[in-house]
Short mmCIF file of C-alpha atoms and ligand atoms in Angstrom, two decimals:
data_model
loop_
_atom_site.label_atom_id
_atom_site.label_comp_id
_atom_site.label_asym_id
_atom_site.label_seq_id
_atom_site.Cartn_x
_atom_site.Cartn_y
_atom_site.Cartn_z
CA UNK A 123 0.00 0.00 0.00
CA UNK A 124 1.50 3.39 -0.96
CA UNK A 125 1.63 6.06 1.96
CA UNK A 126 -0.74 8.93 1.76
CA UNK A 127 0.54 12.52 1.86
CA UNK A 128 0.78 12.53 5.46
CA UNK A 129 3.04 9.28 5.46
CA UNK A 130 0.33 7.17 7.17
CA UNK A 131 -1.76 4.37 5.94
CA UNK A 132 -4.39 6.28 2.86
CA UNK A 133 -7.40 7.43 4.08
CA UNK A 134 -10.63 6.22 2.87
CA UNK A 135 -13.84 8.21 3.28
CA UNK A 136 -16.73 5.58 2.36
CA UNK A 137 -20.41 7.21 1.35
CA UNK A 138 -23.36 4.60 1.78
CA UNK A 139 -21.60 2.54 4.80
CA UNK A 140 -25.02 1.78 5.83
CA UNK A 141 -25.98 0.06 2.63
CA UNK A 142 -25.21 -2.96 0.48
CA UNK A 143 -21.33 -2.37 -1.19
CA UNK A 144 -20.57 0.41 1.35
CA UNK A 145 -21.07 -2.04 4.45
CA UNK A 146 -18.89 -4.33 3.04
CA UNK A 147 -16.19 -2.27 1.61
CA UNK A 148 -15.63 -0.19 4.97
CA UNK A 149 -14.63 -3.30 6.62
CA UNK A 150 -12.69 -5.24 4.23
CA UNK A 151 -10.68 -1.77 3.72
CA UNK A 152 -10.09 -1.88 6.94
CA UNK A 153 -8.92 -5.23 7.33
CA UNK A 154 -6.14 -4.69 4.59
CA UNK A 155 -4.79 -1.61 6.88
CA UNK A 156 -6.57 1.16 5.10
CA UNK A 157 -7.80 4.36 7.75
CA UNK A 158 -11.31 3.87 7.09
CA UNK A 159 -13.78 6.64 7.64
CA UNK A 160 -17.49 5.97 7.38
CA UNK A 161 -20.07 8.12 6.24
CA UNK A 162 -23.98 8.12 6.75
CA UNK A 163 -26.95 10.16 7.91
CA UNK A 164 -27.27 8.29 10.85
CA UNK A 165 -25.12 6.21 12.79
CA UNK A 166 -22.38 4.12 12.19
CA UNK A 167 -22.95 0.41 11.19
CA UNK A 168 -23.46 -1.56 14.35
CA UNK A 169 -20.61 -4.17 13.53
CA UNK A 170 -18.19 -1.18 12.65
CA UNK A 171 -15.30 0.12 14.51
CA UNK A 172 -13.84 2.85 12.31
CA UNK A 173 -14.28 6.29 12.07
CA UNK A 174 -17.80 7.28 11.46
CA UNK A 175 -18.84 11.03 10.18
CA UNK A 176 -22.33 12.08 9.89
CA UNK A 177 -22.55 12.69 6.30
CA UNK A 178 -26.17 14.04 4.13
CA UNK A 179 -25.97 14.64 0.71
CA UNK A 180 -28.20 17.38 1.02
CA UNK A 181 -26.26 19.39 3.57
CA UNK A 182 -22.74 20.88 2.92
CA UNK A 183 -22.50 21.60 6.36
CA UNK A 184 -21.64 17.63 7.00
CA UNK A 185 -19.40 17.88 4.25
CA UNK A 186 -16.32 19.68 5.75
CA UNK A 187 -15.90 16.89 8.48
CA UNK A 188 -16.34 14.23 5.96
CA UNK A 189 -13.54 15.56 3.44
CA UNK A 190 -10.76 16.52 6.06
CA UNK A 191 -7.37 14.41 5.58
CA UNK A 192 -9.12 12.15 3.42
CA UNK A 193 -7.02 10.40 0.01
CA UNK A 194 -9.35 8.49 -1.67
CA UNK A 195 -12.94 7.97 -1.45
CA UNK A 196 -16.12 5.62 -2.41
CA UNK A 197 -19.47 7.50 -3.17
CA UNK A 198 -22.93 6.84 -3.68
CA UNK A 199 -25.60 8.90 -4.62
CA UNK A 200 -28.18 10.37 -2.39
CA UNK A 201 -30.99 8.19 -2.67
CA UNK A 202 -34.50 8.59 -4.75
CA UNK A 203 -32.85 11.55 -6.19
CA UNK A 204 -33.57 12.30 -9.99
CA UNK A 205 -30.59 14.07 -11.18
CA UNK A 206 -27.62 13.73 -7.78
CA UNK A 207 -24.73 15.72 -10.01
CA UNK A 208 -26.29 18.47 -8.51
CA UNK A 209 -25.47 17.68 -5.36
CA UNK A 210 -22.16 15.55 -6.15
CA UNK A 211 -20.56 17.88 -8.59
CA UNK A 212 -19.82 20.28 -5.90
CA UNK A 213 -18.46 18.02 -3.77
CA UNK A 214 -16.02 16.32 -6.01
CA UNK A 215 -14.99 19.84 -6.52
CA UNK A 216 -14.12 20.42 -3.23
CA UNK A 217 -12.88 16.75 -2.75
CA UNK A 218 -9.79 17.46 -5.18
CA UNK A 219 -9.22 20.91 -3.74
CA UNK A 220 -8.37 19.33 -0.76
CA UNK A 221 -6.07 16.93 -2.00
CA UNK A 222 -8.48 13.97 -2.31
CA UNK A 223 -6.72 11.76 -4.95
CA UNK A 224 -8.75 8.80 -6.07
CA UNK A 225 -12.55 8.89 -6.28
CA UNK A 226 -14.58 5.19 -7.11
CA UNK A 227 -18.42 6.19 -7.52
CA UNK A 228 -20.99 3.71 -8.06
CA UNK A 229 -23.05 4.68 -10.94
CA UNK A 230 -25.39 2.12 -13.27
CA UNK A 231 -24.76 0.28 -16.07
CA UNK A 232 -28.03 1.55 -17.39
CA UNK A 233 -26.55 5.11 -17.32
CA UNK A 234 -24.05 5.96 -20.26
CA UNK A 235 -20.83 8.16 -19.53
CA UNK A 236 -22.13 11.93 -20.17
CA UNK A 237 -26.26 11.06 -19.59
CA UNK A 238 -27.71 13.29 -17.02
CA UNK A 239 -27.25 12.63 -13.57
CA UNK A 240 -24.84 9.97 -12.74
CA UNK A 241 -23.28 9.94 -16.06
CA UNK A 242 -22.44 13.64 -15.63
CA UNK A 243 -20.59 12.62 -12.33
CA UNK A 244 -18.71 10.06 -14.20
CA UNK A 245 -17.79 12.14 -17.26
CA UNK A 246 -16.26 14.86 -14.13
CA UNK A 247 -14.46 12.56 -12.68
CA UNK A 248 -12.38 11.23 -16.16
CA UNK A 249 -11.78 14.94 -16.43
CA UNK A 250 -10.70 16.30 -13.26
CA UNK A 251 -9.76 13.52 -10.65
CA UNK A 252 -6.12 12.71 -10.73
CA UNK A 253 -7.41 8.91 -10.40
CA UNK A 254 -10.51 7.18 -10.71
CA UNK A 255 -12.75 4.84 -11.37
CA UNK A 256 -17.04 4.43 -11.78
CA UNK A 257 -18.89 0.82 -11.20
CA UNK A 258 -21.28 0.44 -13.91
CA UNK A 259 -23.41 -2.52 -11.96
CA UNK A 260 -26.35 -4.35 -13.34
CA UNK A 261 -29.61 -4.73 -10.82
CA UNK A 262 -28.84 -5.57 -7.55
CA UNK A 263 -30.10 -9.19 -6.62
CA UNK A 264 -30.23 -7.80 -2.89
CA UNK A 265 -33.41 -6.02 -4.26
CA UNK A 266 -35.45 -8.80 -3.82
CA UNK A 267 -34.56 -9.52 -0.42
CA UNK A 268 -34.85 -6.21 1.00
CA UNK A 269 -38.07 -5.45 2.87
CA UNK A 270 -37.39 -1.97 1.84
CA UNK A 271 -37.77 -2.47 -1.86
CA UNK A 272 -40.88 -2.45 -3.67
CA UNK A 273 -39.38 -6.13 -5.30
CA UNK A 274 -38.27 -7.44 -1.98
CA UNK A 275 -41.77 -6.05 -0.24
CA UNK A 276 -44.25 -7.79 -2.86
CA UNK A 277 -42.14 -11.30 -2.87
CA UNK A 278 -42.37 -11.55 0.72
CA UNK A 279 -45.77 -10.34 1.40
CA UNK A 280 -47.74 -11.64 -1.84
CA UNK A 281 -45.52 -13.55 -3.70
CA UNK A 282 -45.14 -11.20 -6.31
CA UNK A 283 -43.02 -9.33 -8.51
CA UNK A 284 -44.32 -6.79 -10.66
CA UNK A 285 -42.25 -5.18 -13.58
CA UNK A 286 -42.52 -3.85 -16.78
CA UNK A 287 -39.49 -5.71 -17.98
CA UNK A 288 -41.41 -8.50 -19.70
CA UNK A 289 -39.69 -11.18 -21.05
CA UNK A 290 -36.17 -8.75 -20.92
CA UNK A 291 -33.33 -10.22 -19.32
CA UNK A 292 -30.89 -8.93 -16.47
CA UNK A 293 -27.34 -10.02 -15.15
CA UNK A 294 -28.52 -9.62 -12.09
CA UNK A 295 -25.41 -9.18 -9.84
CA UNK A 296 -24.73 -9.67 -6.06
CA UNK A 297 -23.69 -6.37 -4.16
CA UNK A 298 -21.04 -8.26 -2.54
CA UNK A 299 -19.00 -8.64 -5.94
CA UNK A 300 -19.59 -5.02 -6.44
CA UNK A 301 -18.12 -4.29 -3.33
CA UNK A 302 -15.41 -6.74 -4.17
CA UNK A 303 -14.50 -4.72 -7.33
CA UNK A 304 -14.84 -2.06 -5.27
CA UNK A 305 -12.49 -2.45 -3.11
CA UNK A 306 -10.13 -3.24 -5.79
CA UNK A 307 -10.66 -0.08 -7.70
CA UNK A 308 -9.67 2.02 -3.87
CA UNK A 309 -6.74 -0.65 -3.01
CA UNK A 310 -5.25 -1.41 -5.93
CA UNK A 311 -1.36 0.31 -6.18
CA UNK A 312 -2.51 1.72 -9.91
CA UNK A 313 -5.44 3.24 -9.64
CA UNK A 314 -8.09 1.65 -12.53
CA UNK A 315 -8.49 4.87 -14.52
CA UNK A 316 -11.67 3.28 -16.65
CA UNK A 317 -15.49 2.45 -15.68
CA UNK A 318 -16.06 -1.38 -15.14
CA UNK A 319 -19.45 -2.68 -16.21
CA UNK A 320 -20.35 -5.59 -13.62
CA UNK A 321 -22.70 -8.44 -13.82
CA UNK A 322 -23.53 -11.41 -12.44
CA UNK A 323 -22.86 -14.76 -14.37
CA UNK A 324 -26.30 -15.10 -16.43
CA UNK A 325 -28.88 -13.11 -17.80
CA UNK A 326 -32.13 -13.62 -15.94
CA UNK A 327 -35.84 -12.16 -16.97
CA UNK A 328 -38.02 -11.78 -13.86
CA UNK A 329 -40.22 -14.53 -14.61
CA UNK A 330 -36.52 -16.69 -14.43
CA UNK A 331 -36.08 -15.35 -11.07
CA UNK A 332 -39.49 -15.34 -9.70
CA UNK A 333 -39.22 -19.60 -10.76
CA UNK A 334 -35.64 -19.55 -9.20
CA UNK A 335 -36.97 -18.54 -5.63
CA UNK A 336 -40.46 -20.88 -6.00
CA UNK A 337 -38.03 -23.18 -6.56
CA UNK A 338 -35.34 -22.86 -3.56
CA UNK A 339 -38.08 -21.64 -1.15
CA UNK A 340 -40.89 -24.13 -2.15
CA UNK A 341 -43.49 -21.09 -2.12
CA UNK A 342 -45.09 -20.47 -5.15
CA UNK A 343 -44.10 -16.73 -7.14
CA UNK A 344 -44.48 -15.05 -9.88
CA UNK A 345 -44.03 -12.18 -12.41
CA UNK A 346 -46.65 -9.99 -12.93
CA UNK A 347 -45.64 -8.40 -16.14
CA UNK A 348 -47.16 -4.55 -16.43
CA UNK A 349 -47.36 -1.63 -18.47
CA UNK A 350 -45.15 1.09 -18.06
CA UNK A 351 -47.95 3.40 -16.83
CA UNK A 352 -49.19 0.86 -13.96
CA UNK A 353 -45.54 0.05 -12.73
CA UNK A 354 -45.59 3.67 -11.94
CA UNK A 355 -48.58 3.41 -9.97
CA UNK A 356 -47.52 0.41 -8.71
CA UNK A 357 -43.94 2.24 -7.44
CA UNK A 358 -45.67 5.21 -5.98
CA UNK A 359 -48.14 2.87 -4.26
CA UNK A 360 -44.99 1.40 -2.37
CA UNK A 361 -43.53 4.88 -1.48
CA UNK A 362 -41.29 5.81 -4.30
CA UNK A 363 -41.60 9.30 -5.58
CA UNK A 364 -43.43 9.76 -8.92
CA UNK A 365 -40.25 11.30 -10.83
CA UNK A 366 -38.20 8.45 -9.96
CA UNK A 367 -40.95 6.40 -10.49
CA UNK A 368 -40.77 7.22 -14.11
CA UNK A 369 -37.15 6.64 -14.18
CA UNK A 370 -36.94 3.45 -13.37
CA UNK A 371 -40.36 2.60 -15.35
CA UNK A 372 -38.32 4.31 -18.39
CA UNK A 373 -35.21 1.70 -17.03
CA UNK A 374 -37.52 -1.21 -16.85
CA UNK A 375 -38.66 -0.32 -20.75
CA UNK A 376 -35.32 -0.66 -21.36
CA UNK A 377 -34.70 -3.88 -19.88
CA UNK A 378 -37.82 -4.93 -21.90
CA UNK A 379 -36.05 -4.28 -24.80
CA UNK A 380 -32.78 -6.07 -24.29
CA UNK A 381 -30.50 -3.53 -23.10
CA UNK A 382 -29.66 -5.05 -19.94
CA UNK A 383 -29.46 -8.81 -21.17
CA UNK A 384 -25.29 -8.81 -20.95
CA UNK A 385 -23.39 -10.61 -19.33
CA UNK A 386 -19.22 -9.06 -18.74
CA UNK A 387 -16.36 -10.89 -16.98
CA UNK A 388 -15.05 -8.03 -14.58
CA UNK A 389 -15.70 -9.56 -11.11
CA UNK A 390 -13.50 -12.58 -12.52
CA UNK A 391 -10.97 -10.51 -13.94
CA UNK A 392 -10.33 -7.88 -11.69
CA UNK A 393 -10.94 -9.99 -8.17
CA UNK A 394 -9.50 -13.55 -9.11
CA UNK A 395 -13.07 -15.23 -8.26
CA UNK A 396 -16.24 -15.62 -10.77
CA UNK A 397 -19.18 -13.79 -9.72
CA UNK A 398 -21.99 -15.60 -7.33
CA UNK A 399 -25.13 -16.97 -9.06
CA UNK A 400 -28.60 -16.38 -8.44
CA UNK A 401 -29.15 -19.44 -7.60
CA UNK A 402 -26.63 -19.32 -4.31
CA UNK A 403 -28.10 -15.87 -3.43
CA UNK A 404 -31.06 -17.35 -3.11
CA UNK A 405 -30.26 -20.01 -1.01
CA UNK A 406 -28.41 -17.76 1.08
CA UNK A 407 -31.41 -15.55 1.65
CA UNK A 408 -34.05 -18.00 1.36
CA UNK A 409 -35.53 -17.53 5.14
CA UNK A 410 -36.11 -13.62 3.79
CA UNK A 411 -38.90 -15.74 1.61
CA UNK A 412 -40.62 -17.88 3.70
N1 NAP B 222 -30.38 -1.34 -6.59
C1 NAP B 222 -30.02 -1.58 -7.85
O1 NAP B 222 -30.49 -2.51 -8.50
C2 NAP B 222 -28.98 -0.70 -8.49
C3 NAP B 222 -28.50 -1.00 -9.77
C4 NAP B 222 -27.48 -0.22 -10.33
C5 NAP B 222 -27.00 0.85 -9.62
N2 NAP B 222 -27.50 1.14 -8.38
C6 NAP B 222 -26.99 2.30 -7.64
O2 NAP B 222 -26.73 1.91 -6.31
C7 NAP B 222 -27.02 2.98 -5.42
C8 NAP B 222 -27.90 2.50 -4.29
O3 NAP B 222 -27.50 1.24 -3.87
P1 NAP B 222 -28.48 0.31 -3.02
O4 NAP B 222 -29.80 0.25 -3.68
O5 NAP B 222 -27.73 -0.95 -2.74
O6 NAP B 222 -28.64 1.14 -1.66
P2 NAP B 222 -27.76 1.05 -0.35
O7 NAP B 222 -26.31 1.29 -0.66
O8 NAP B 222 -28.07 -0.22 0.39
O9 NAP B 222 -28.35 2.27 0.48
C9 NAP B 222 -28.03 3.61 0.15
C10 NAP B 222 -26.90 4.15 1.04
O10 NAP B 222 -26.73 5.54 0.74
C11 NAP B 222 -26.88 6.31 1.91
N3 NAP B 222 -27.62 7.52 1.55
C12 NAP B 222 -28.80 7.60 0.88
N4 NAP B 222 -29.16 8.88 0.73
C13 NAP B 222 -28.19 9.64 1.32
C14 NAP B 222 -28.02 11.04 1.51
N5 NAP B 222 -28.92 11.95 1.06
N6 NAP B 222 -26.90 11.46 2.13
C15 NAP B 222 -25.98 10.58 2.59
N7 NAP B 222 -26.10 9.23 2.46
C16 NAP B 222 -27.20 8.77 1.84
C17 NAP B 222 -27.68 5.44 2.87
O11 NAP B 222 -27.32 5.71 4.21
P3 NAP B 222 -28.27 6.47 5.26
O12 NAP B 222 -29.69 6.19 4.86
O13 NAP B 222 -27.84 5.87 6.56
O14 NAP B 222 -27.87 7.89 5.08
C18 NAP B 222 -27.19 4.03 2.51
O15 NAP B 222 -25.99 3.72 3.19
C19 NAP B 222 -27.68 4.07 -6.25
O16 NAP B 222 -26.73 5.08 -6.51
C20 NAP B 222 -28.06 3.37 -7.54
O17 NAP B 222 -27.98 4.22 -8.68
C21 NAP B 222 -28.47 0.39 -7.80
#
């Protein structure tokens, strides 16, 4: 590991450390000796013993503290938030003003280098961090086990999954191989300079993984496949805001037209270990079901 410009171990400032890749990469940056420091609007993760900062999106008054001494950093967008460059833009400004060297952000692999929002973020960073790198992730199969999530909501309570995806197919991937690439991207001697797109190891429609969990679980669920219009009413009915509602219903028409059905090699190649299946997530999480 290269010293940082105080001669110590780099400093890490990790956005999301409450959620699915943040978690994760906080402590296995910690293990390899980085000085991790966690960010959040509330408190730090229960099973975390680093440094922990306060951190919203939405207030630059949190985001002194966060930046302070820090060398590289992981960030996520605020959540449920249409267009976050807005809000990130600023920051990464500040970030490299005060000597921040490496930024990782997780964007989408349904959002193009240069699109609005995220792919704004990602086309700033090429241009003005002295290293970085952007995760361009398929879905997240933690969706479906998250009580949170309108997926992981209407599996558990009705057996359900309703999309406008149709027969479309996904590489669904598992957060924890994000995280893994992740972690790479901060660690990593040579920083990655380039956006990774990262899948899982098949392409999955929603029916495939609504027959994958009747399956494992031995409960009986489907897809419900939707027009665009109803999965908006169907999103707002579980709390999501009606612009982003239309987002993702404008992602899911996507998906029903075979943009998403890829399938890349980059947890393999850049962690040394293939990327987990569906099938073993939902094993793994099959009491979330039940
Ligand atoms: N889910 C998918 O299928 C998918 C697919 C591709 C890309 N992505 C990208 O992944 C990101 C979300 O990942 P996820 O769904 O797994 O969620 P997550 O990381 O489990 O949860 C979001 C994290 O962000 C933090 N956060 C949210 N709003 C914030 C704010 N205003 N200020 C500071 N921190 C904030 C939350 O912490 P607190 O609530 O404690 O502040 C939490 O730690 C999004 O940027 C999305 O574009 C998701």
């Amino acid at each position: 590991m290269s010293a940082s410009r105080t001669g110590h171990a780099p400093r890490v400032l990790v956005t999301g450390a409450t959620g699915n890749t943040g978690r994760p990469i906080a402590s296995r940056l910690a293990e390899l000796g980085f000085a991790v420091r966690t960010a959040a609007r509330g408190d730090r993760p229960a099973d975390s013993t680093t440094e922990h900062v306060r951190f919203d999106w939405a207030d630059p008054s949190s985001h002194e503290e966060a930046l302070s001494g820090v060398d590289r950093m992981y960030l996520i967008a605020p959540a449920m938030v249409e267009d976050p460059s807005v809000l990130m833009l600023p920051f990464i400004e500040r970030a490299v003003e005060h000597g921040v060297r490496r930024v990782v952000l997780l964007s989408s692999s349904a959002v193009p280098e240069g699109a609005p929002g995220l792919g704004t973020v990602h086309r700033a960073l090429r241009e003005r961090a002295p290293e970085w790198a952007v995760l361009q992730p398929s879905w997240f199969m933690q969706n479906f086990a998250d009580e949170r999530h309108h997926h992981g909501a209407g599996l558990k309570h009705d057996g359900v999954l309703v999309t406008a995806t149709g027969e479309g197919r996904v590489g669904f991937v598992d957060a924890r191989d994000i995280a893994e690439v992740a972690v790479r991207a901060l660690a990593d001697e040579r920083s990655h300079d380039t956006a990774h797109v990262i899948t899982g190891p098949q392409a999955l429609s929603y029916g495939d993984i609504a027959a994958v969990l009747s399956q494992v679980t031995g409960r009986p669920m489907r897809h419900v496949q939707v027009d665009g219009e109803a999965v908006v009413q169907h999103m707002m009915g579980a709390g999501i805001p009606e612009r982003y509602a239309r987002l993702l219903a404008g992602l899911e028409e996507s998906i029903r037209q075979g943009t998403d059905a890829r399938v890349a090699d980059t947890v393999s190649r850049v962690t040394g270990r293939p990327p987990r299946s569906f099938e073993d997530f939902a094993r793994a999480h099959a009491s979330f079901w039940k």
